[in-house]
Coordinates of C-alpha atoms in Angstrom, one line a residue:
Chain A
M202 CA 0.0 0.0 0.0
K203 CA 2.6 2.4 1.1
K204 CA 4.9 1.4 -1.8
A205 CA 2.1 1.7 -4.3
T206 CA 1.3 5.3 -3.4
F207 CA 5.0 6.2 -3.4
L208 CA 5.5 4.9 -6.9
P209 CA 4.4 8.0 -8.9
Y210 CA 6.7 10.2 -6.8
L211 CA 9.5 7.7 -7.3
I212 CA 9.0 7.8 -11.1
W213 CA 8.8 11.6 -11.0
M214 CA 12.0 11.9 -9.0
I215 CA 13.9 9.5 -11.2
M216 CA 12.8 11.3 -14.4
F217 CA 13.3 14.8 -13.3
I218 CA 16.0 14.7 -10.6
V219 CA 18.1 11.6 -10.7
I220 CA 18.5 11.2 -14.5
P221 CA 19.3 14.9 -15.2
L222 CA 21.7 14.9 -12.3
I223 CA 23.5 11.8 -13.7
L224 CA 23.6 13.4 -17.1
V225 CA 25.1 16.5 -15.6
L226 CA 27.7 14.5 -13.8
F227 CA 28.4 12.5 -16.9
Y228 CA 29.1 15.5 -19.1
A229 CA 31.0 17.3 -16.4
F230 CA 33.5 14.4 -15.9
T231 CA 34.0 13.4 -19.5
V232 CA 35.4 14.9 -22.7
S233 CA 34.3 13.8 -26.1
T234 CA 37.1 12.5 -28.3
P235 CA 36.9 10.9 -31.8
E236 CA 36.9 7.5 -30.1
G237 CA 34.0 8.4 -27.8
Y238 CA 33.6 9.8 -24.3
K239 CA 36.7 9.7 -22.0
L240 CA 36.9 10.3 -18.2
S241 CA 38.6 13.6 -17.6
L242 CA 38.8 16.6 -15.2
D243 CA 39.6 19.0 -18.1
N244 CA 36.2 20.8 -17.7
F245 CA 37.0 21.6 -14.1
K246 CA 40.5 22.7 -14.9
R247 CA 39.2 25.3 -17.3
F248 CA 37.0 26.8 -14.6
F249 CA 40.1 27.8 -12.6
E250 CA 41.1 30.3 -15.3
P251 CA 40.9 33.9 -13.8
V252 CA 38.1 34.9 -16.1
Y253 CA 35.8 32.3 -14.7
L254 CA 36.9 32.7 -11.1
K255 CA 36.0 36.4 -11.4
V256 CA 32.5 35.3 -12.5
I257 CA 31.9 33.2 -9.5
L258 CA 33.3 35.8 -7.1
R259 CA 31.1 38.4 -8.7
S260 CA 28.1 36.1 -8.4
L261 CA 28.8 35.4 -4.8
G262 CA 29.4 39.0 -4.0
L263 CA 26.1 40.2 -5.6
A264 CA 24.1 37.4 -4.1
L265 CA 25.5 38.2 -0.6
V266 CA 24.8 42.0 -1.0
S267 CA 21.3 41.3 -2.2
T268 CA 20.6 38.9 0.6
L269 CA 21.9 41.4 3.2
I270 CA 19.7 44.2 1.7
C271 CA 16.7 41.8 1.7
L272 CA 17.3 41.0 5.4
V273 CA 17.7 44.6 6.4
L274 CA 14.6 45.7 4.5
G275 CA 12.6 42.5 5.1
Y276 CA 13.0 42.1 8.9
P277 CA 11.4 45.4 9.9
V278 CA 8.5 44.7 7.4
A279 CA 8.0 41.3 8.9
M280 CA 8.0 42.7 12.4
I281 CA 5.4 45.4 11.5
M282 CA 3.2 42.8 9.8
A283 CA 3.5 40.5 12.8
G284 CA 2.8 43.3 15.3
N285 CA -0.5 43.2 17.1
T286 CA -1.3 46.8 16.6
F287 CA -1.1 46.5 12.8
S288 CA -4.6 46.2 11.5
R289 CA -3.8 46.3 7.8
R290 CA -1.9 43.0 7.8
D291 CA -3.9 41.4 5.0
V292 CA -3.4 44.5 2.7
L293 CA 0.3 44.5 3.2
M294 CA 0.5 40.8 2.8
L295 CA -1.4 41.1 -0.5
L296 CA 0.9 43.9 -1.7
F297 CA 3.8 41.5 -1.1
V298 CA 2.2 38.5 -2.7
V299 CA 0.4 40.0 -5.7
P300 CA 3.6 40.8 -7.7
M301 CA 4.6 37.2 -7.3
W302 CA 1.5 36.2 -9.3
M303 CA 2.9 38.0 -12.2
N304 CA 5.4 36.6 -14.6
F305 CA 8.9 36.9 -13.3
L306 CA 10.3 38.1 -16.6
L307 CA 7.6 40.7 -17.0
R308 CA 8.3 42.1 -13.6
T309 CA 12.0 42.4 -14.4
Y310 CA 11.2 43.9 -17.8
A311 CA 9.2 46.5 -15.9
W312 CA 12.3 47.7 -14.2
L313 CA 13.9 48.3 -17.6
A314 CA 11.2 50.8 -18.3
I315 CA 11.7 52.4 -14.9
L316 CA 15.5 52.6 -15.0
E317 CA 16.1 53.5 -18.7
R318 CA 17.8 56.7 -19.7
N319 CA 14.4 58.2 -20.6
G320 CA 12.6 55.9 -18.2
I321 CA 10.1 56.7 -15.4
L322 CA 12.8 57.3 -12.8
N323 CA 14.7 59.9 -14.8
I324 CA 11.5 61.7 -15.9
A325 CA 10.5 61.9 -12.2
L326 CA 14.0 63.2 -11.3
S327 CA 13.9 65.8 -14.0
W328 CA 10.6 67.1 -12.8
L329 CA 12.1 67.5 -9.4
K330 CA 15.0 69.3 -11.1
L331 CA 17.5 66.7 -10.0
P332 CA 20.3 65.3 -12.1
S333 CA 19.4 62.1 -13.9
V334 CA 21.0 58.8 -13.0
N335 CA 22.2 56.0 -15.1
I336 CA 22.0 52.8 -13.1
L337 CA 20.7 50.5 -15.8
Y338 CA 23.3 47.9 -16.8
T339 CA 25.3 48.3 -13.6
N340 CA 25.8 46.2 -10.5
A341 CA 23.3 48.4 -8.7
A342 CA 20.6 47.5 -11.2
V343 CA 21.3 43.8 -10.8
V344 CA 21.1 44.0 -7.0
L345 CA 18.0 46.1 -7.3
G346 CA 16.4 43.5 -9.5
M347 CA 17.4 40.7 -7.1
V348 CA 16.1 42.5 -4.0
Y349 CA 12.9 43.4 -5.7
N350 CA 12.3 39.8 -6.9
F351 CA 13.4 38.0 -3.8
L352 CA 12.3 40.2 -1.0
P353 CA 9.0 38.3 -0.3
F354 CA 11.1 35.1 0.2
M355 CA 12.8 36.9 3.1
V356 CA 9.8 38.6 4.6
L357 CA 7.4 35.6 4.6
P358 CA 9.5 33.1 6.6
I359 CA 10.6 35.7 9.1
Y360 CA 7.0 36.9 9.4
S361 CA 5.7 33.4 10.1
V362 CA 8.3 32.8 12.8
L363 CA 7.6 36.1 14.4
R364 CA 3.8 35.5 14.4
K365 CA 4.4 32.3 16.3
I366 CA 6.3 33.9 19.1
D367 CA 4.2 33.8 22.2
K368 CA 3.1 37.2 23.3
G369 CA 3.6 36.1 26.9
V370 CA 7.3 35.6 26.3
I371 CA 7.6 39.3 25.3
E372 CA 5.6 40.3 28.3
A373 CA 7.8 38.2 30.5
A374 CA 10.8 40.0 29.2
H375 CA 9.3 43.3 29.9
D376 CA 8.3 42.0 33.3
L377 CA 11.9 41.1 34.1
G378 CA 13.0 44.6 33.3
A379 CA 13.9 44.6 29.7
N380 CA 13.0 47.8 27.8
P381 CA 11.8 47.5 24.2
V382 CA 15.3 47.4 22.8
G383 CA 16.3 44.7 25.3
V384 CA 13.3 42.7 24.4
F385 CA 14.2 42.8 20.7
T386 CA 17.9 41.9 21.1
K387 CA 17.5 39.4 23.8
V388 CA 14.2 37.7 23.0
I389 CA 12.7 38.5 19.6
L390 CA 15.8 38.3 17.5
P391 CA 17.2 35.0 18.9
L392 CA 13.8 33.4 18.7
S393 CA 13.5 34.5 15.0
V394 CA 16.8 33.0 14.0
P395 CA 15.1 30.0 12.2
G396 CA 13.1 32.4 10.1
I397 CA 16.2 34.4 9.3
V398 CA 18.0 31.3 8.3
S399 CA 15.3 30.1 5.9
G400 CA 14.8 33.6 4.6
V401 CA 18.5 34.0 3.9
T402 CA 18.6 30.5 2.2
M403 CA 15.6 31.2 0.1
V404 CA 17.1 34.5 -1.1
F405 CA 20.7 33.6 -1.4
M406 CA 20.1 30.4 -3.6
P407 CA 18.1 32.0 -6.4
A408 CA 20.3 35.2 -6.2
L409 CA 23.4 33.1 -6.8
T410 CA 21.9 31.2 -9.7
T411 CA 19.8 33.8 -11.5
F412 CA 20.7 34.6 -15.1
I413 CA 17.6 36.5 -16.2
I414 CA 18.0 39.4 -13.9
S415 CA 21.7 39.9 -14.7
R416 CA 21.0 39.6 -18.4
L417 CA 18.1 42.0 -18.5
L418 CA 19.3 44.6 -16.0
G419 CA 23.0 43.9 -16.2
G420 CA 22.8 44.2 -20.0
G421 CA 25.0 41.1 -20.5
Q422 CA 28.2 42.8 -19.5
F423 CA 27.8 41.6 -16.0
T424 CA 28.1 37.9 -16.5
L425 CA 27.1 35.9 -13.5
I426 CA 27.6 32.2 -13.0
G427 CA 24.0 31.5 -14.2
N428 CA 24.7 33.4 -17.4
L429 CA 27.9 31.4 -17.9
I430 CA 26.1 28.1 -17.6
E431 CA 23.3 29.3 -19.9
Q432 CA 25.9 30.4 -22.5
Q433 CA 27.8 27.2 -22.4
F434 CA 24.6 25.2 -23.2
L435 CA 22.7 27.5 -25.5
V436 CA 25.4 29.6 -27.3
V437 CA 28.7 27.8 -27.1
G438 CA 27.3 24.3 -27.1
D439 CA 30.0 23.1 -24.7
W440 CA 27.9 20.8 -22.6
G441 CA 30.9 19.4 -20.7
F442 CA 32.0 22.8 -19.4
G443 CA 28.5 23.9 -18.7
S444 CA 27.9 20.8 -16.6
A445 CA 31.2 21.3 -14.7
I446 CA 30.1 24.8 -13.7
S447 CA 26.7 23.4 -12.7
V448 CA 28.4 20.8 -10.5
I449 CA 30.6 23.5 -8.9
M450 CA 27.5 25.6 -8.3
I451 CA 25.7 22.6 -6.6
V452 CA 28.8 22.3 -4.4
F453 CA 28.6 26.0 -3.5
I454 CA 24.9 25.7 -2.6
L455 CA 25.4 22.6 -0.5
L456 CA 28.2 24.4 1.3
S457 CA 26.1 27.4 2.1
M458 CA 23.2 25.2 3.2
G459 CA 25.7 23.5 5.5
I460 CA 26.8 26.8 6.9
M461 CA 23.1 27.8 7.4
S462 CA 22.3 24.5 9.2
F463 CA 25.3 25.1 11.4
F464 CA 23.6 28.4 12.6
E465 CA 20.4 26.5 13.2
D466 CA 22.2 23.9 15.3
A467 CA 24.0 26.7 17.2
D468 CA 20.6 28.1 18.1
K469 CA 19.4 24.7 19.4
E470 CA 22.4 24.5 21.7
K471 CA 21.6 27.9 23.1
T472 CA 24.9 29.4 22.3
L473 CA 23.6 32.5 20.6
W474 CA 22.9 34.5 23.7
Chain B
M260 CA 2.6 46.7 60.0
A261 CA -0.6 47.2 58.0
E262 CA 1.0 49.3 55.3
N263 CA -0.5 49.4 51.9
L264 CA 1.8 48.2 49.1
V265 CA -0.6 48.6 46.3
Q266 CA -3.8 50.6 46.1
L267 CA -6.3 50.7 43.3
Q268 CA -8.5 53.8 43.3
G269 CA -11.6 53.8 41.1
V270 CA -9.8 51.8 38.5
S271 CA -11.7 51.0 35.3
K272 CA -10.6 49.2 32.2
V273 CA -12.6 49.2 28.9
F274 CA -11.6 47.1 25.9
D275 CA -13.4 48.2 22.7
D276 CA -16.7 49.1 24.5
T277 CA -16.6 46.0 26.8
V278 CA -16.1 47.0 30.4
A279 CA -13.6 44.6 32.0
L280 CA -13.3 46.5 35.2
A281 CA -15.8 48.9 36.6
E282 CA -14.3 51.4 39.1
I283 CA -12.8 49.0 41.6
D284 CA -11.1 50.0 44.8
L285 CA -8.7 47.6 46.3
Y286 CA -5.7 47.8 48.6
I287 CA -3.0 45.1 49.2
R288 CA -1.0 45.2 52.4
K289 CA 2.7 44.3 52.6
N290 CA 3.4 40.6 53.0
E291 CA -0.2 39.7 52.3
F292 CA -1.3 36.7 50.2
V293 CA -4.2 38.1 48.2
T294 CA -6.3 36.0 45.9
L295 CA -8.4 37.4 43.1
L296 CA -11.2 34.8 42.6
G297 CA -14.0 34.7 40.1
P298 CA -15.3 33.0 37.0
S299 CA -13.6 33.7 33.7
G300 CA -14.3 37.1 32.4
C301 CA -14.8 38.6 35.9
G302 CA -11.9 41.0 35.5
K303 CA -9.4 39.2 37.8
T304 CA -6.7 38.8 35.2
T305 CA -7.3 42.4 34.0
T306 CA -6.7 43.6 37.5
L307 CA -3.5 41.6 37.7
R308 CA -2.3 42.9 34.3
L309 CA -3.0 46.5 35.4
I310 CA -0.9 46.0 38.5
G311 CA 1.9 44.3 36.4
G312 CA 1.8 47.2 33.9
F313 CA 0.7 45.2 30.9
E314 CA -2.4 47.3 30.5
E315 CA -3.1 50.9 31.3
P316 CA -6.2 51.8 33.3
T317 CA -8.9 53.6 31.3
S318 CA -9.5 55.7 34.4
G319 CA -8.5 55.6 38.0
T320 CA -5.2 55.5 39.8
I321 CA -2.9 52.7 40.8
W322 CA -0.6 53.5 43.7
F323 CA 2.5 51.5 44.5
N324 CA 4.4 52.3 47.7
G325 CA 2.8 55.7 47.7
E326 CA 3.7 56.4 44.1
D327 CA 1.3 56.8 41.2
I328 CA 2.3 54.1 38.7
S329 CA -0.8 54.0 36.5
N330 CA 1.2 54.8 33.4
V331 CA 4.6 53.4 34.2
P332 CA 5.6 50.6 31.8
S333 CA 6.0 47.1 33.2
Y334 CA 9.8 47.1 32.9
K335 CA 10.2 50.0 35.3
R336 CA 8.0 48.4 38.0
Q337 CA 9.3 46.5 41.1
V338 CA 6.8 43.8 40.3
N339 CA 7.4 40.3 38.8
T340 CA 4.9 38.0 37.2
I341 CA 4.4 34.3 36.9
F342 CA 2.4 33.7 33.7
Q343 CA -0.3 31.1 33.2
R344 CA 1.6 29.4 30.4
Y345 CA 5.0 30.1 32.1
A346 CA 6.3 32.0 29.1
L347 CA 9.8 30.7 29.5
F348 CA 12.4 31.7 26.9
S349 CA 12.8 28.6 24.8
H350 CA 16.1 29.8 23.3
L351 CA 17.8 29.9 26.7
N352 CA 18.6 27.1 29.2
V353 CA 17.3 27.0 32.7
Y354 CA 20.2 29.0 34.1
E355 CA 19.9 31.7 31.5
N356 CA 16.2 31.9 31.9
I357 CA 16.6 32.6 35.6
A358 CA 19.5 35.0 35.0
F359 CA 17.5 37.1 32.5
G360 CA 16.4 39.8 34.9
L361 CA 19.7 39.9 36.7
R362 CA 21.6 40.3 33.4
I363 CA 19.4 43.2 32.6
K364 CA 20.3 44.8 35.9
K365 CA 24.0 44.2 34.9
M366 CA 24.9 42.3 38.1
P367 CA 28.3 40.8 38.3
E368 CA 28.6 37.2 37.1
N369 CA 29.5 35.8 40.5
V370 CA 26.6 37.4 42.2
I371 CA 24.3 36.0 39.5
K372 CA 25.7 32.6 40.0
Q373 CA 25.2 32.7 43.7
K374 CA 21.6 33.9 43.5
I375 CA 20.7 31.3 40.9
T376 CA 22.2 28.5 42.9
K377 CA 20.1 29.6 45.9
M378 CA 17.0 29.9 43.8
L379 CA 17.4 26.5 42.3
Q380 CA 17.7 25.1 45.8
L381 CA 14.5 26.9 46.8
V382 CA 12.5 25.4 43.9
N383 CA 14.2 22.0 44.1
L384 CA 15.9 22.1 40.7
E385 CA 19.5 21.7 41.6
G386 CA 21.5 20.3 38.7
Y387 CA 19.1 21.5 36.0
E388 CA 21.1 24.6 35.1
K389 CA 22.1 23.4 31.6
R390 CA 18.8 21.8 30.8
D391 CA 16.7 22.9 27.8
V392 CA 13.5 24.4 29.2
D393 CA 11.4 22.6 26.6
S394 CA 12.7 19.2 27.9
L395 CA 11.2 19.9 31.4
S396 CA 7.9 18.7 32.7
G397 CA 5.0 21.1 33.4
G398 CA 5.8 21.2 37.1
Q399 CA 9.5 21.8 36.5
Q400 CA 8.8 24.6 34.0
Q401 CA 6.5 26.1 36.6
R402 CA 9.4 26.0 39.1
V403 CA 11.7 27.7 36.6
A404 CA 9.1 30.4 36.1
I405 CA 8.9 30.9 39.8
A406 CA 12.6 31.0 40.2
R407 CA 12.9 33.5 37.3
A408 CA 10.5 35.8 39.0
L409 CA 11.7 35.5 42.6
V410 CA 15.4 35.8 41.9
N411 CA 14.8 39.5 41.2
E412 CA 13.5 39.9 44.8
P413 CA 10.4 41.8 43.8
D414 CA 8.3 43.7 46.3
L415 CA 5.3 42.1 44.7
L416 CA 4.8 38.9 42.9
L417 CA 1.8 38.5 40.6
L418 CA 0.6 34.9 39.8
D419 CA -1.8 34.5 36.9
E420 CA -3.4 31.1 37.4
P421 CA 0.0 29.5 37.7
L422 CA -1.2 26.1 38.6
A423 CA -4.1 25.7 36.1
A424 CA -2.1 23.5 33.8
L425 CA -0.9 21.0 36.5
D426 CA -2.6 17.8 37.6
L427 CA -4.4 17.7 40.9
K428 CA -1.6 16.1 43.0
L429 CA 1.1 18.3 41.7
R430 CA -1.1 21.3 42.1
R431 CA -1.6 20.5 45.8
E432 CA 2.1 20.2 46.3
M433 CA 2.8 23.5 44.5
Q434 CA 0.1 25.3 46.5
Q435 CA 1.9 24.3 49.7
E436 CA 5.3 25.2 48.3
L437 CA 4.1 28.6 47.1
K438 CA 2.6 29.3 50.4
N439 CA 5.8 28.4 52.2
M440 CA 7.9 30.5 49.9
Q441 CA 5.7 33.4 50.5
K442 CA 6.1 33.1 54.2
Q443 CA 9.8 32.4 54.0
L444 CA 10.6 35.3 51.6
G445 CA 8.1 37.8 53.0
I446 CA 7.0 38.9 49.5
T447 CA 3.5 40.1 48.8
F448 CA 1.6 37.7 46.5
V449 CA -1.3 38.5 44.3
F450 CA -2.7 35.3 43.0
V451 CA -5.4 34.9 40.4
T452 CA -7.5 31.8 40.2
H453 CA -10.9 30.5 39.4
D454 CA -10.5 27.6 41.7
Q455 CA -12.3 28.4 45.0
E456 CA -10.6 25.6 46.9
E457 CA -7.2 26.9 45.9
A458 CA -8.2 30.4 47.0
L459 CA -9.5 29.4 50.4
S460 CA -6.5 27.2 51.2
M461 CA -3.7 29.6 50.3
S462 CA -4.8 33.1 50.9
D463 CA -4.8 35.6 53.7
T464 CA -7.4 37.7 51.9
V465 CA -9.8 36.6 49.1
V466 CA -11.3 39.1 46.7
V467 CA -14.3 37.6 44.9
M468 CA -15.1 39.3 41.6
K469 CA -17.8 39.1 39.1
D470 CA -18.5 41.2 35.9
G471 CA -15.7 43.6 36.6
K472 CA -16.9 44.4 40.1
I473 CA -15.6 43.3 43.5
Q474 CA -18.3 41.2 45.2
Q475 CA -16.6 40.7 48.6
I476 CA -13.2 41.1 50.2
G477 CA -12.4 39.1 53.3
T478 CA -10.5 36.3 54.9
P479 CA -11.3 32.8 53.6
E480 CA -13.4 32.0 56.6
M481 CA -15.4 35.2 56.3
I482 CA -16.0 34.6 52.6
Y483 CA -17.1 31.0 53.2
N484 CA -19.1 31.5 56.3
E485 CA -20.6 34.8 55.7
P486 CA -21.0 35.3 51.9
K487 CA -22.3 38.7 51.2
N488 CA -24.6 37.8 48.4
A489 CA -26.0 34.7 46.6
F490 CA -23.3 34.9 43.9
V491 CA -20.5 34.6 46.4
A492 CA -22.3 31.9 48.3
D493 CA -22.8 29.9 45.1
F494 CA -19.3 30.5 43.8
I495 CA -17.5 29.6 47.0
G496 CA -18.4 26.0 47.6
E497 CA -21.8 24.5 46.8
S498 CA -24.9 26.0 48.1
N499 CA -28.6 25.7 48.2
I500 CA -30.1 29.1 47.2
V501 CA -33.8 29.2 47.8
D502 CA -36.5 31.9 48.0
G503 CA -37.6 33.0 51.4
I504 CA -39.6 35.7 53.0
M505 CA -38.5 37.6 56.1
R506 CA -41.4 37.5 58.4
D507 CA -39.6 39.3 61.3
D508 CA -36.1 39.9 62.6
C509 CA -34.6 36.5 62.9
L510 CA -37.6 34.7 61.5
V511 CA -37.7 33.5 57.9
E512 CA -40.3 31.6 55.9
I513 CA -38.9 28.9 53.6
S514 CA -41.2 26.6 51.7
G515 CA -44.1 27.8 53.7
R516 CA -42.4 26.9 57.1
L517 CA -41.0 29.3 59.6
F518 CA -37.4 29.0 60.7
E519 CA -35.4 30.8 63.2
C520 CA -32.3 32.6 61.9
V521 CA -29.7 35.1 63.1
D522 CA -30.2 37.8 60.4
K523 CA -31.8 41.2 61.2
G524 CA -32.5 44.4 59.5
F525 CA -34.6 43.3 56.6
G526 CA -38.0 44.8 55.9
R527 CA -41.0 42.9 57.1
D528 CA -42.2 40.4 54.5
E529 CA -39.3 41.2 52.3
N530 CA -38.4 38.6 49.6
V531 CA -34.9 37.3 50.2
D532 CA -32.4 34.7 49.0
V533 CA -31.7 32.0 51.6
V534 CA -28.4 30.2 51.4
I535 CA -27.8 27.0 53.2
R536 CA -24.6 24.9 52.7
P537 CA -25.2 21.3 51.7
E538 CA -23.1 20.1 54.6
D539 CA -25.1 22.1 57.1
I540 CA -28.3 20.3 56.4
V541 CA -29.0 17.5 58.8
L542 CA -31.3 14.6 57.9
T543 CA -33.8 13.6 60.5
P544 CA -36.7 11.2 60.7
A545 CA -39.6 12.5 58.7
D546 CA -42.2 12.2 61.4
D547 CA -41.3 15.2 63.6
A548 CA -39.6 17.4 60.9
K549 CA -40.7 20.8 59.8
L550 CA -39.5 20.2 56.3
T551 CA -39.6 16.9 54.5
G552 CA -38.5 15.7 51.2
V553 CA -38.0 12.5 49.1
V554 CA -34.5 11.3 48.2
R555 CA -34.2 11.5 44.5
S556 CA -30.5 10.6 43.9
V557 CA -27.5 9.5 45.9
T558 CA -23.9 9.9 44.7
F559 CA -20.9 8.6 46.5
L560 CA -18.1 11.2 46.5
G561 CA -15.5 9.6 48.7
V562 CA -15.7 11.6 51.9
H563 CA -19.4 11.9 51.8
Y564 CA -22.6 11.2 49.9
E565 CA -24.2 13.8 47.8
M566 CA -28.0 13.5 47.8
I567 CA -30.6 15.5 46.0
I568 CA -33.8 15.6 48.0
E569 CA -37.0 17.0 46.5
G570 CA -38.9 19.1 49.1
H571 CA -42.6 19.0 49.5
D572 CA -43.0 22.0 47.2
G573 CA -40.7 20.8 44.5
I574 CA -37.5 22.5 45.6
N575 CA -34.4 20.4 45.1
W576 CA -32.1 20.4 48.1
L577 CA -28.4 19.5 47.8
V578 CA -27.3 17.6 50.9
H579 CA -23.9 16.3 51.9
S580 CA -23.9 13.6 54.5
T581 CA -21.7 10.8 55.6
L582 CA -24.8 8.7 56.1
K583 CA -26.7 7.4 53.1
E584 CA -30.5 7.4 52.7
P585 CA -31.9 5.1 50.0
V586 CA -33.5 6.7 47.0
G587 CA -37.3 7.1 47.5
T588 CA -37.4 7.4 51.3
T589 CA -38.9 10.4 52.8
V590 CA -36.6 12.3 55.2
G591 CA -36.8 15.4 57.3
L592 CA -34.5 18.3 56.7
S593 CA -33.3 20.6 59.5
F594 CA -30.7 23.3 59.9
A595 CA -29.4 25.3 62.8
P596 CA -30.3 29.0 62.9
F597 CA -26.7 30.2 62.3
D598 CA -26.5 28.0 59.2
I599 CA -29.2 29.9 57.5
H600 CA -27.7 32.8 55.6
I601 CA -30.2 35.5 54.5
M602 CA -29.3 37.7 51.5
K603 CA -31.0 40.6 49.8
K604 CA -32.4 39.7 46.4
E605 CA -29.8 40.8 43.8
N606 CA -32.3 42.5 41.5
A607 CA -35.7 43.5 42.7
S608 CA -37.3 42.2 39.5

C-alpha cells in the first residue's frame, strides 16, 4: 500500500531529478574524443582560469549583498506585519504576494522601463530638477532586481516565525525589566533565527543562480555564474564545461546550506545568547 | 505593619466598549497573600495585568508604595509576574532563563551565579542549570518560572493562574510550596485563580469578583461562612439558594415553614435569598420534621454522599452527609439558625 502510493513520486523523482543529475555529472567528468567519451577533469581545470573565477566571485558578491539588503529591508517589514497593533496586515501581505502572481520576466522587464535613460525614474527626477541617474546595466541595477524579486522570500519566513512567538514571552521579558530594545535583542531576535536562516537561504540560492536578472538589468556585461552556464549550453554548445560549472554551483549551494544549518544547530544549543 | 503596598483607586478598564473592570477599589498590604477569585471574564486577570503594567487603566489610579504608577511601563516596576503558560524563553537554558532579569540589571557574574544557585535550591531544581526548558515537565517549567521571577527579589509577585495546567496532585504540592515560599521570603503575593478551593486554602485575603466588580473582600473564613450575596455563596463551595420571605427579625419563611435565623435588618415580608450549605443540612426522621423531602438521587463522592432531596413544594435540596439514605425514602431536613444565611435579592425584578 505504502509502496504503491509512493511509486508516482519515485518515477517523477527518477525522471526529473536523478536522470538529469546523472547526465550533468556524466558531461562534467568526460570529454568527447573521436573514439568516444573519456573520463577527464579538463572541464573543471578550465574553470580555474581567472576569467571564470571572477565570474563566481562576482556572483557570490552580488548574491551576498542582495541577501543582506533583503534581510535589512525585510526584517522590519515582517515585524510590522507580525505586530498586534497592525490592522492592515492582510493588505500589506497582499501587496507582497500579488507581484509574485505576475510573470517573473515581466516584472523584471518593468524595471527596464523604470531605469532607462528616458525611463520613469529619470523623468521623475527631471521634474524634481534633480540630475538624472544611469544605473541600468550596472551592478546596482542587478542588485535592485534581485532585491525586488526575492524580498518576499525573506519577509514571509521571518513573518511566520515572528507570528508564532508567544506574546507572553515578550511580556515576561518586559516584566523582568527589559526595555523595548532589550526585548528585541535578547528575545525576539534570537527566537526568530530559524526564520532568518530560511529567509537567507531562500534569497541567497536564487540570487546566486539567476541569469535572467543579470541579463536584462545587467545588459549582458555583468556575466554571473548563471549566465555562464546558460551560455555554455545554448550559445557555445560546450555541454561538458556547462555541466562542470553546474556541479561547482551545486557544491557551493550545498556548502552554504551546510553553513546555514550550522547556525540553526547553534541556536538549538543555546549558544547565541 | 498594616502598610498598603498597592492601592487601586476607582480603576476602570474598557476594551473596545466592553467594560472589563468597573471602578474597583482595592488595597493590598505588605506581606499579604491576596487571591483574586472569580469565574472567567470577571476581571481578575485584567486587575493583575494592570498591577503588572501590561495594561493601562482607562480611568482611576494605581498606587505602589505611595507612588502613582498608573502609566509606568512594566519594565520599570518593582513587580514580577508568573504567567499562566509560564512564558519561558525557549532559546535559553534553565540557568539563562533565571539569569535574564539579573543580566538586565547588569549584576556581576559571580553574584548572578550565587543567586541562581540559591533559587534552584528553593525550587528544588539543583543540577538542572544546563537543561533545555522545553525538555522539562510542566511542574518543572513552573518552578523555573517561579525562580525566574523570585530571583529578582520583587516587592510584589503576581501569579496568573500559575497552577491551572498542572494535575491535581502536583497542584496541591505546588500550592503548599508557594505558600511556604511566600512566608519564607516575605514577599507580597497577588494570586489569580478561578478555583475556589485553591483560593481558600492559600490566601490571607480573598477578593471575589464578578462582571468587573468586586463582590466581597475578606478572609477565607469570612467569605465562606458569611457570603455577602447569593453569587459569592454559590461560587464559594456549593450552596442551596432558595427563595424566602423575612417575616420578622430572625424569622424567615422557607417553603411555607417558619425558621429561626440570626439575620436582622430586613423589611417585614421582604423577599430574600436564603443560602444553606449542603453540609449544614441535617437529615432527621420524617415524622417530627418541619420540612420533609423525598431522596431523588445519591452519589458517593469519597468523603461523603451527595444527595438530591426533593422538598414537598418541589425545591431540590443538595445535601452532603456521611450517612446514606436510600432513594425514594422520605426524610426530614433541618438546619441550625446560624447556618441559615439571608441575602438581599440581587435585583428586585
